[in-house]
CSV table of C-alpha atoms in Angstrom, one decimal:
chain,number,residue,atom,x,y,z
A,1124,THR,CA,0.0,0.0,0.0
A,1125,ARG,CA,1.3,3.4,-0.9
A,1126,ALA,CA,0.1,6.6,0.7
A,1127,ASN,CA,0.7,10.3,0.4
A,1128,ALA,CA,-0.4,12.0,3.7
A,1129,ARG,CA,-0.7,15.5,5.1
A,1130,LEU,CA,-0.5,15.6,8.9
A,1131,PRO,CA,-2.1,18.2,11.3
A,1132,ASP,CA,1.2,20.2,11.3
A,1133,GLU,CA,0.7,20.6,7.5
A,1134,SER,CA,3.8,18.4,6.8
A,1135,ARG,CA,3.5,16.0,3.8
A,1136,HIS,CA,4.8,12.4,3.7
A,1137,ASP,CA,5.0,9.7,1.2
A,1138,GLY,CA,5.6,6.0,2.0
A,1139,GLN,CA,4.7,2.4,1.6
A,1140,SER,CA,3.4,-0.4,3.8
A,1141,TYR,CA,3.8,-4.1,3.1
A,1142,ARG,CA,1.8,-6.9,4.7
A,1143,PHE,CA,2.3,-10.7,4.9
A,1144,LEU,CA,-0.4,-13.0,6.2
A,1145,TYR,CA,-0.2,-16.8,6.7
A,1146,ASN,CA,-3.0,-19.0,7.9
A,1147,LYS,CA,-2.9,-22.7,8.6
A,1148,SER,CA,-5.7,-25.0,9.8
A,1149,LEU,CA,-5.0,-28.5,11.1
A,1150,THR,CA,-8.3,-30.2,10.9
A,1151,GLU,CA,-7.0,-33.5,12.4
A,1152,THR,CA,-6.1,-31.8,15.7
A,1153,GLY,CA,-8.5,-28.9,15.6
A,1154,THR,CA,-5.7,-26.3,15.6
A,1155,ASN,CA,-5.8,-23.1,13.7
A,1156,ILE,CA,-2.6,-21.0,13.3
A,1157,GLN,CA,-2.7,-17.5,11.9
A,1158,LEU,CA,0.6,-15.8,11.4
A,1159,ILE,CA,0.3,-13.5,10.8
A,1160,GLY,CA,0.5,-10.7,10.0
A,1161,TYR,CA,3.7,-9.1,9.6
A,1162,ARG,CA,3.4,-5.5,8.4
A,1163,TYR,CA,6.3,-3.3,7.6
A,1164,SER,CA,5.9,0.4,6.9
A,1165,THR,CA,8.6,2.8,5.6
A,1166,ARG,CA,9.4,5.9,7.5
A,1167,GLY,CA,7.1,8.2,5.4
A,1168,TYR,CA,4.0,6.0,5.6
A,1169,PHE,CA,1.0,7.3,7.5
A,1170,SER,CA,-2.4,5.6,7.3
A,1171,PHE,CA,-5.7,7.2,6.6
A,1172,ALA,CA,-6.6,7.0,10.3
A,1173,ASP,CA,-3.4,8.8,11.1
A,1174,THR,CA,-4.3,11.8,8.9
A,1175,ALA,CA,-7.7,12.0,10.6
A,1176,TRP,CA,-6.3,13.3,13.9
A,1177,LYS,CA,-6.6,17.1,14.5
A,1178,LYS,CA,-3.4,17.2,16.6
A,1179,MET,CA,0.0,15.7,16.3
A,1180,SER,CA,-0.4,14.0,19.7
A,1181,GLY,CA,-3.0,13.6,22.4
A,1182,TYR,CA,-5.3,11.4,24.3
A,1183,SER,CA,-8.4,10.5,22.3
A,1184,VAL,CA,-11.1,7.9,22.0
A,1185,LEU,CA,-13.5,7.2,19.3
A,1186,THR,CA,-17.2,7.3,20.1
A,1187,GLN,CA,-20.4,7.1,18.0
A,1188,ASP,CA,-20.3,10.9,17.8
A,1189,GLY,CA,-16.6,10.9,16.6
A,1190,VAL,CA,-13.4,11.7,18.4
A,1191,ILE,CA,-13.5,13.4,21.7
A,1192,GLN,CA,-10.8,14.6,24.1
A,1193,ILE,CA,-10.9,13.1,27.6
A,1194,GLN,CA,-8.5,11.9,30.2
A,1195,PRO,CA,-8.3,8.2,29.3
A,1196,LYS,CA,-5.6,5.5,29.7
A,1197,TYR,CA,-2.2,5.5,28.1
A,1198,THR,CA,-3.5,2.9,25.6
A,1199,ASP,CA,-5.5,5.8,24.0
A,1200,TYR,CA,-2.4,7.9,23.4
A,1201,TYR,CA,-1.1,8.6,20.0
A,1202,ASN,CA,1.9,10.5,18.7
A,1203,LEU,CA,2.4,11.1,15.0
A,1204,ALA,CA,6.0,12.1,15.5
A,1205,TYR,CA,6.7,8.4,15.8
A,1206,ASN,CA,4.9,6.6,13.0
A,1207,LYS,CA,4.4,2.8,13.0
A,1208,ARG,CA,7.2,0.7,11.6
A,1209,GLY,CA,6.8,-3.0,12.0
A,1210,ARG,CA,4.1,-5.1,13.5
A,1211,VAL,CA,4.0,-8.9,14.2
A,1212,GLN,CA,0.8,-10.6,15.2
A,1213,VAL,CA,0.3,-14.2,16.0
A,1214,SER,CA,-2.9,-16.1,16.8
A,1215,ILE,CA,-3.4,-19.7,17.7
A,1216,SER,CA,-6.6,-21.5,18.7
A,1217,GLN,CA,-7.1,-25.1,19.7
A,1218,GLN,CA,-10.5,-26.9,19.8
A,1219,THR,CA,-10.6,-28.9,23.0
A,1220,GLY,CA,-14.0,-30.5,22.6
A,1221,GLU,CA,-17.1,-30.3,20.5
A,1222,SER,CA,-18.0,-26.9,21.9
A,1223,SER,CA,-14.8,-25.6,23.6
A,1224,THR,CA,-11.9,-23.6,22.3
A,1225,LEU,CA,-8.6,-22.5,23.9
A,1226,TYR,CA,-6.9,-19.5,22.2
A,1227,LEU,CA,-3.7,-17.4,22.5
A,1228,SER,CA,-2.8,-14.3,20.6
A,1229,GLY,CA,0.0,-11.7,20.8
A,1230,SER,CA,1.3,-8.7,19.0
A,1231,HIS,CA,4.4,-6.5,18.9
A,1232,GLN,CA,4.4,-3.0,17.3
A,1233,SER,CA,7.6,-0.9,16.8
A,1234,TYR,CA,7.9,2.8,15.8
A,1235,TRP,CA,10.2,4.9,13.8
A,1236,GLY,CA,12.4,7.3,15.8
A,1237,THR,CA,12.1,5.4,19.1
A,1238,ASP,CA,12.9,2.0,20.6
A,1239,ARG,CA,9.6,2.0,22.5
A,1240,THR,CA,7.1,-0.7,21.5
A,1241,ASP,CA,3.5,-1.8,22.0
A,1242,ARG,CA,3.0,-5.3,23.3
A,1243,GLN,CA,-0.1,-7.3,23.8
A,1244,LEU,CA,-0.9,-10.8,24.9
A,1245,ASN,CA,-4.3,-12.5,25.2
A,1246,ALA,CA,-5.3,-15.9,26.4
A,1247,GLY,CA,-8.7,-17.3,26.9
A,1248,PHE,CA,-11.2,-20.2,26.8
A,1249,ASN,CA,-14.6,-20.3,25.2
A,1250,SER,CA,-17.1,-23.1,25.9
A,1251,SER,CA,-20.8,-23.9,25.9
A,1252,VAL,CA,-22.7,-26.5,28.0
A,1253,ASN,CA,-26.0,-27.4,26.3
A,1254,ASP,CA,-27.3,-23.9,25.3
A,1255,ILE,CA,-25.3,-21.9,27.9
A,1256,SER,CA,-22.2,-20.3,26.6
A,1257,TRP,CA,-19.4,-18.7,28.6
A,1258,SER,CA,-15.8,-17.3,28.2
A,1259,LEU,CA,-12.8,-16.4,30.3
A,1260,ASN,CA,-10.1,-14.1,29.1
A,1261,TYR,CA,-6.9,-12.7,30.5
A,1262,SER,CA,-5.0,-9.9,28.7
A,1263,LEU,CA,-1.7,-8.1,29.2
A,1264,SER,CA,-1.0,-4.9,27.2
A,1265,ARG,CA,1.6,-2.2,27.3
A,1266,ASN,CA,1.5,0.9,25.2
A,1267,ALA,CA,4.8,2.4,24.0
A,1268,TRP,CA,4.1,5.5,26.1
A,1269,GLN,CA,3.1,4.0,29.4
A,1270,HIS,CA,5.3,2.7,32.3
A,1271,GLU,CA,3.0,-0.1,33.6
A,1272,THR,CA,1.4,-3.1,32.0
A,1273,ASP,CA,-2.4,-3.3,32.0
A,1274,ARG,CA,-3.7,-6.6,33.2
A,1275,ILE,CA,-7.4,-7.4,32.7
A,1276,LEU,CA,-9.3,-10.6,33.6
A,1277,SER,CA,-12.8,-10.9,32.2
A,1278,PHE,CA,-15.7,-13.4,32.4
A,1279,ASP,CA,-18.8,-13.5,30.3
A,1280,VAL,CA,-21.8,-15.8,30.3
A,1281,SER,CA,-25.0,-16.0,28.2
A,1282,ILE,CA,-28.1,-18.0,29.0
A,1283,PRO,CA,-31.1,-18.1,26.5
A,1284,PHE,CA,-34.5,-17.9,28.0
A,1285,SER,CA,-35.4,-21.1,26.1
A,1286,HIS,CA,-33.2,-22.9,28.6
A,1287,TRP,CA,-36.1,-22.7,31.1
A,1288,MET,CA,-38.9,-23.3,28.6
A,1289,ARG,CA,-40.6,-26.3,27.2
A,1290,SER,CA,-39.4,-27.3,23.7
A,1291,ASP,CA,-42.9,-26.6,22.3
A,1292,SER,CA,-43.2,-23.1,23.8
A,1293,THR,CA,-44.2,-20.3,21.4
A,1294,SER,CA,-43.3,-17.5,23.8
A,1295,ALA,CA,-41.7,-14.4,22.3
A,1296,TRP,CA,-39.1,-14.6,25.0
A,1297,ARG,CA,-37.8,-17.8,23.5
A,1298,ASN,CA,-35.5,-15.9,21.2
A,1299,ALA,CA,-34.1,-13.7,24.0
A,1300,SER,CA,-31.1,-14.3,26.2
A,1301,ALA,CA,-29.7,-13.0,29.5
A,1302,ARG,CA,-26.0,-11.9,29.6
A,1303,TYR,CA,-23.6,-11.1,32.4
A,1304,SER,CA,-20.1,-9.8,32.1
A,1305,GLN,CA,-17.5,-9.1,34.8
A,1306,THR,CA,-14.1,-7.4,34.3
A,1307,LEU,CA,-11.3,-7.0,36.9
A,1308,GLU,CA,-8.2,-4.9,36.4
A,1309,ALA,CA,-4.8,-5.2,38.1
A,1310,HIS,CA,-5.3,-2.2,40.4
A,1311,GLY,CA,-8.5,-3.7,41.8
A,1312,GLN,CA,-11.0,-1.8,39.6
A,1313,ALA,CA,-14.0,-3.9,38.7
A,1314,ALA,CA,-16.9,-3.5,36.4
A,1315,SER,CA,-19.9,-5.6,35.7
A,1316,THR,CA,-22.8,-5.5,33.2
A,1317,ALA,CA,-26.0,-7.4,32.9
A,1318,GLY,CA,-28.7,-7.2,30.2
A,1319,LEU,CA,-31.1,-8.8,27.9
A,1320,TYR,CA,-30.9,-9.1,24.1
A,1321,GLY,CA,-32.6,-11.0,21.3
A,1322,THR,CA,-35.1,-10.7,18.6
C-alpha cells in the first residue's frame, strides 16, 4: 500500500506499507494458526486513520459521535512524531472439545524514531454447555508511552430464556437471552454489566 499523507502540522509524507499473512488449519487436531501478520511500513508512511487526527499527539477515544478529548488510559495515546514501523501478530486456537476452544494471541508494534514498542498478549477459553455459553479471558497490554502493564481478567456468560422453557413453547421470550459480564483490572478496579438481548 502506498500513501501520500498530510498531517495536522501541515507536513506532507509519502511512504509504503507491506503486509504478509499466513493461515494454517490442522483439521486433524482442531488447531488453527494465523501468522500472521507481519506488516512493515517505511518511515514516510501514515495511514488514513493517522491523517484524521486534528493534533499531532494527544489522548483521544472514538465514540459514535466521533473523536472526543478526555483523560483516558495511556492505551488511548497517539503521537504522530513516531509513526508505525513493523508489526507482528500471532494467533493460535485449539479446539478442546465439541464446543470448547482455547486460544492465545499476541502482537508487537515498533515505531520509527524510538525504541519503544506496543506489546499485547491475550489468552482465553470459550465453551458452551448445552445452550449456555461462557468465556474467560486474560490480557496483558503495554503501550509504548506507558510505564506499567495493564492486566485485565474478564468473564462472560450468556443464557437463553429457552433454557427454562418447554421445547414446544411459542413465547416471544424464546429468542431472548440474558447476559452477564465481569471485568477485573490489576489495580482492583472492577466493572460488571448485565442485560437482555434478542429478537
